[in-house]
Short mmCIF file of C-alpha atoms in Angstrom, two decimals:
data_model
loop_
_atom_site.label_atom_id
_atom_site.label_comp_id
_atom_site.label_asym_id
_atom_site.label_seq_id
_atom_site.Cartn_x
_atom_site.Cartn_y
_atom_site.Cartn_z
CA MET A 183 -0.43 -151.08 -94.64
CA THR A 184 -0.15 -154.50 -95.43
CA ASP A 185 -1.42 -155.68 -99.24
CA HIS A 186 -3.57 -158.55 -98.09
CA SER A 187 -3.81 -161.68 -101.07
CA TYR A 188 -5.97 -164.28 -101.21
CA ARG A 189 -4.84 -165.95 -103.87
CA ASN A 190 -3.56 -168.43 -101.48
CA VAL A 191 -7.10 -169.11 -99.71
CA VAL A 192 -9.06 -171.35 -100.37
CA ASP A 193 -13.06 -171.93 -100.69
CA LEU A 194 -14.32 -174.38 -97.93
CA PHE A 195 -16.52 -175.70 -100.55
CA THR A 196 -14.89 -175.49 -104.03
CA GLY A 197 -11.46 -176.09 -103.33
CA GLU A 198 -10.66 -173.22 -105.32
CA PRO A 199 -9.06 -169.66 -104.01
CA ILE A 200 -11.08 -167.64 -103.08
CA GLU A 201 -11.01 -164.70 -105.99
CA THR A 202 -11.10 -167.62 -108.44
CA SER A 203 -14.56 -168.93 -107.13
CA ALA A 204 -15.84 -165.31 -106.76
CA ASN A 205 -15.22 -164.35 -110.17
CA ARG A 206 -17.45 -167.51 -111.42
CA ARG A 207 -20.63 -166.08 -109.20
CA VAL A 208 -23.41 -165.41 -111.00
CA ILE A 209 -24.70 -161.25 -110.34
CA ARG A 210 -27.03 -161.41 -113.23
CA LEU A 211 -29.50 -162.64 -115.00
CA ALA A 212 -31.40 -162.38 -118.18
CA PRO A 213 -34.84 -165.07 -119.40
CA GLU A 214 -34.38 -167.03 -122.04
CA LEU A 215 -37.74 -166.51 -124.33
CA ASP A 216 -36.68 -167.71 -127.71
CA GLY A 217 -36.78 -171.68 -127.35
CA LEU A 218 -33.01 -172.48 -127.13
CA GLU A 219 -31.84 -175.62 -125.30
CA MET A 220 -28.85 -176.93 -123.95
CA LEU A 221 -27.39 -180.55 -125.84
CA TYR A 222 -26.20 -183.01 -123.52
CA SER A 223 -25.48 -186.66 -123.85
CA ASN A 224 -24.23 -189.23 -121.19
CA SER A 225 -22.63 -192.19 -121.46
CA SER A 226 -25.16 -194.86 -121.33
CA ASN A 227 -26.92 -194.19 -124.40
CA GLY A 228 -23.79 -194.14 -126.36
CA SER A 229 -23.67 -191.87 -129.43
CA ASP A 230 -27.69 -190.21 -128.70
CA LEU A 231 -28.01 -186.86 -127.80
CA TYR A 232 -30.68 -185.01 -125.87
CA THR A 233 -31.98 -181.14 -125.25
CA LEU A 234 -33.38 -179.44 -122.05
CA LYS A 235 -34.52 -175.87 -122.66
CA ILE A 236 -32.76 -173.07 -121.36
CA LEU A 237 -33.98 -171.53 -118.21
CA CYS A 238 -32.07 -167.83 -118.63
CA TRP A 239 -28.55 -166.94 -119.20
CA GLY A 240 -26.24 -165.80 -116.61
CA LEU A 241 -23.77 -162.73 -116.68
CA LYS A 242 -20.58 -164.31 -114.24
CA ALA A 243 -18.37 -161.64 -111.98
CA ASN A 244 -15.28 -162.60 -114.66
CA GLY A 245 -17.76 -161.41 -117.85
CA ASP A 246 -18.41 -164.64 -118.91
CA VAL A 247 -22.49 -165.50 -120.05
CA VAL A 248 -23.24 -169.06 -120.04
CA GLY A 249 -26.80 -170.91 -120.49
CA LEU A 250 -28.43 -172.26 -117.39
CA VAL A 251 -30.64 -174.96 -116.21
CA PRO A 252 -32.56 -176.52 -113.33
CA TRP A 253 -30.69 -180.39 -113.54
CA LEU A 254 -31.07 -182.65 -110.55
CA ASN A 255 -31.70 -180.25 -107.26
CA SER A 256 -29.64 -177.12 -108.07
CA ILE A 257 -29.90 -174.48 -111.35
CA VAL A 258 -26.53 -175.30 -113.38
CA ALA A 259 -24.21 -173.84 -115.91
CA CYS A 260 -24.65 -175.54 -119.11
CA PRO A 261 -21.11 -176.64 -119.50
CA GLU A 262 -20.52 -177.08 -116.11
CA ILE A 263 -21.92 -179.87 -117.30
CA GLN A 264 -19.55 -182.86 -117.27
CA ASP A 265 -20.36 -185.71 -115.98
CA PRO A 266 -20.20 -189.00 -117.94
CA LEU A 267 -22.83 -191.30 -116.33
CA ASP A 268 -26.05 -188.05 -115.02
CA GLY A 269 -24.58 -185.54 -118.34
CA ARG A 270 -22.28 -184.85 -120.60
CA PHE A 271 -22.71 -180.78 -122.30
CA GLU A 272 -22.73 -180.84 -125.53
CA GLY A 273 -23.64 -176.68 -127.10
CA TYR A 274 -26.13 -175.42 -127.65
CA TYR A 275 -29.42 -175.27 -130.29
CA ASP A 276 -31.76 -173.23 -131.79
CA PRO A 277 -34.62 -175.23 -132.45
CA GLY A 278 -36.30 -173.24 -134.84
CA ILE A 279 -33.15 -173.23 -137.38
CA GLU A 280 -30.99 -175.98 -135.75
CA GLU A 281 -27.68 -174.93 -135.57
CA ILE A 282 -25.55 -176.07 -132.99
CA PHE A 283 -23.80 -173.49 -131.30
CA HIS A 284 -21.55 -173.56 -128.27
CA GLU A 285 -21.18 -169.96 -126.94
CA ALA A 286 -24.44 -167.80 -125.73
CA PRO A 287 -26.10 -165.52 -128.35
CA ILE A 288 -24.62 -162.15 -128.92
CA HIS A 289 -27.78 -160.89 -128.02
CA LYS A 290 -27.89 -162.58 -124.62
CA ILE A 291 -24.39 -161.20 -123.76
CA VAL A 292 -25.14 -157.60 -124.45
CA GLU A 293 -28.49 -157.81 -123.12
CA LEU A 294 -26.62 -158.75 -119.16
CA GLU A 295 -23.77 -156.88 -119.73
CA THR A 296 -25.49 -153.99 -121.00
CA ALA A 297 -28.49 -154.12 -117.43
CA ALA A 298 -25.38 -155.33 -115.54
CA GLU A 299 -23.85 -151.64 -115.89
CA TYR A 300 -27.73 -149.86 -116.10
CA PHE A 301 -27.81 -150.89 -112.74
CA GLU A 302 -24.47 -150.13 -110.99
CA PHE A 303 -24.15 -153.77 -109.71
CA GLU A 304 -22.11 -153.23 -106.40
CA LYS A 305 -21.25 -157.26 -104.76
CA GLY A 306 -24.14 -156.69 -101.58
CA LYS A 307 -24.57 -159.52 -97.75
CA ALA A 308 -24.58 -162.90 -99.31
CA GLU A 309 -28.80 -163.32 -98.29
CA GLU A 310 -29.49 -160.10 -100.44
CA VAL A 311 -31.98 -160.48 -103.03
CA MET A 312 -30.37 -159.57 -106.10
CA GLN A 313 -32.81 -159.59 -108.64
CA GLU A 314 -35.54 -162.37 -109.05
CA ILE A 315 -37.12 -163.53 -113.10
CA PRO A 316 -40.81 -166.35 -113.37
CA ASP A 317 -39.84 -169.52 -113.79
CA THR A 318 -40.62 -169.79 -118.22
CA ILE A 319 -40.47 -173.74 -118.60
CA GLY A 320 -42.02 -175.47 -116.12
CA THR A 321 -40.84 -176.50 -114.09
CA HIS A 322 -40.95 -178.58 -110.82
CA ALA A 323 -40.15 -179.50 -108.44
CA VAL A 324 -39.69 -182.77 -106.45
CA PHE A 325 -40.42 -183.74 -102.89
CA MET A 326 -40.47 -186.73 -101.05
CA ASP A 327 -40.85 -187.84 -97.28
CA GLU A 328 -38.20 -189.38 -94.87
CA GLN A 329 -39.61 -192.65 -95.69
CA ARG A 330 -39.96 -192.43 -99.40
CA GLU A 331 -43.68 -193.37 -99.37
CA ASN A 332 -44.88 -189.73 -100.90
CA LEU A 333 -44.01 -187.78 -103.70
CA THR A 334 -45.11 -184.60 -104.39
CA LEU A 335 -44.75 -181.88 -107.08
CA THR A 336 -44.79 -178.58 -107.39
CA GLU A 337 -44.36 -175.76 -109.86
CA VAL A 338 -41.66 -173.32 -109.36
CA VAL A 339 -42.84 -169.86 -109.82
CA SER A 340 -40.09 -168.33 -109.71
CA TRP A 341 -35.81 -168.26 -109.66
CA ARG A 342 -34.29 -165.81 -106.89
CA LEU A 343 -30.44 -164.92 -107.27
CA TYR A 344 -28.56 -163.58 -103.92
CA GLY A 345 -25.53 -161.94 -103.54
CA SER A 346 -23.54 -165.09 -103.10
CA GLY A 347 -24.21 -165.72 -105.96
CA GLU A 348 -27.04 -168.52 -105.16
CA ILE A 349 -30.28 -169.23 -107.14
CA HIS A 350 -33.05 -170.73 -105.62
CA GLY A 351 -36.31 -171.90 -107.40
CA MET A 352 -39.37 -170.27 -105.45
CA LEU A 353 -42.42 -172.18 -104.33
CA ILE A 354 -45.95 -170.87 -103.32
CA ASN A 355 -46.42 -171.01 -99.34
CA HIS A 356 -50.12 -171.86 -99.88
CA ASP A 357 -51.41 -171.12 -96.18
CA THR A 358 -49.74 -167.15 -96.55
CA VAL A 359 -50.67 -165.40 -99.89
CA GLU A 360 -53.14 -162.77 -99.30
CA THR A 361 -53.31 -161.51 -103.20
CA THR A 362 -53.58 -164.11 -106.77
CA PRO A 363 -51.79 -164.35 -109.14
CA VAL A 364 -48.85 -164.96 -106.94
CA LEU A 365 -45.96 -163.19 -108.85
CA PRO A 366 -42.14 -163.16 -108.02
CA GLY A 367 -41.11 -161.23 -104.95
CA ASP A 368 -44.11 -161.76 -103.33
CA HIS A 369 -44.05 -162.55 -99.44
CA CYS A 370 -45.46 -165.53 -99.73
CA LEU A 371 -43.01 -167.14 -101.61
CA TYR A 372 -39.80 -169.59 -100.39
CA PRO A 373 -37.22 -171.57 -101.94
CA ALA A 374 -37.38 -175.13 -102.89
CA GLN A 375 -33.33 -175.82 -101.09
CA GLY A 376 -34.35 -174.71 -98.14
CA THR A 377 -36.70 -177.18 -97.71
CA ASN A 378 -35.48 -180.87 -96.38
CA ASP A 379 -37.76 -182.64 -97.88
CA PHE A 380 -36.83 -181.21 -101.59
CA HIS A 381 -35.26 -183.67 -103.82
CA TYR A 382 -34.19 -182.10 -107.58
CA PHE A 383 -36.20 -179.38 -110.06
CA PHE A 384 -37.59 -181.55 -113.02
CA GLN A 385 -39.10 -179.07 -116.74
CA HIS A 386 -42.63 -179.61 -117.31
CA HIS A 387 -42.46 -182.52 -119.42
CA ILE A 388 -40.91 -184.85 -116.91
CA ALA A 389 -43.30 -183.36 -114.73
CA ASN A 390 -46.23 -184.56 -116.74
CA LYS A 391 -45.81 -188.06 -117.11
CA ILE A 392 -45.19 -188.89 -113.43
CA LYS A 393 -47.98 -187.12 -112.46
CA SER A 394 -49.50 -189.53 -115.26
CA GLU A 395 -47.63 -191.81 -113.52
CA ASP A 396 -45.73 -193.01 -116.70
CA PRO A 397 -44.31 -195.80 -115.55
CA GLU A 398 -40.78 -195.32 -116.62
CA ALA A 399 -41.10 -191.69 -115.48
CA LEU A 400 -41.74 -193.25 -111.99
CA ALA A 401 -39.82 -195.69 -112.22
CA ALA A 402 -36.69 -193.70 -113.11
CA ILE A 403 -37.99 -191.59 -110.00
CA ALA A 404 -38.30 -194.53 -107.53
CA ALA A 405 -34.21 -195.20 -108.73
CA LEU A 406 -33.10 -191.13 -108.18
CA VAL A 407 -34.78 -191.24 -104.53
CA THR A 408 -33.75 -194.30 -103.28
CA SER A 409 -29.57 -194.00 -104.57
CA PRO A 410 -27.05 -193.31 -101.77
#
């Protein structure tokens, strides 16, 4: 019997060995419920630091636990944000005690590892829904039509983790709502990332500025949607 090795096979999209890519996929989520944040910087603002609320913590197949945030048009592991222009991860932040740290809190590591063991995680089909958690940070999806004239903000209800490790923001299709309130797992939910007009995710404080037509927020949106 032949021993097939995948070490010389690379992922078409990441360019990494298949084994490495598979080990980095998220297999379990735990919502962040205590207001912990991510610290980040960018090259256009010198030494200034900014914060972004952490959506949840994710356990990867290789055992790593990382904070996850809505970032541009996807959900990203905080330590992987390393673009000098758009943003660079600088650590995690607890605003209650003003403490900066660089590893996931032990209570979240224990929670995720215990849950994964309890549910006896096994890799399923890529399209299989493994877990769904509610959005707790007021995330909005931003849509822009092809002419880039009409902008729409839609609240994200939940985040759905698939067997592939992908995480999709779920929105309400109001034409198919049967009962309210709409909860995670409802059949009327659909993924923002599967919609052609979808552009970005924003947390509630930015979304509210856009809704109130704040000039700086509108200028930032205009720059984003017109960039190549």
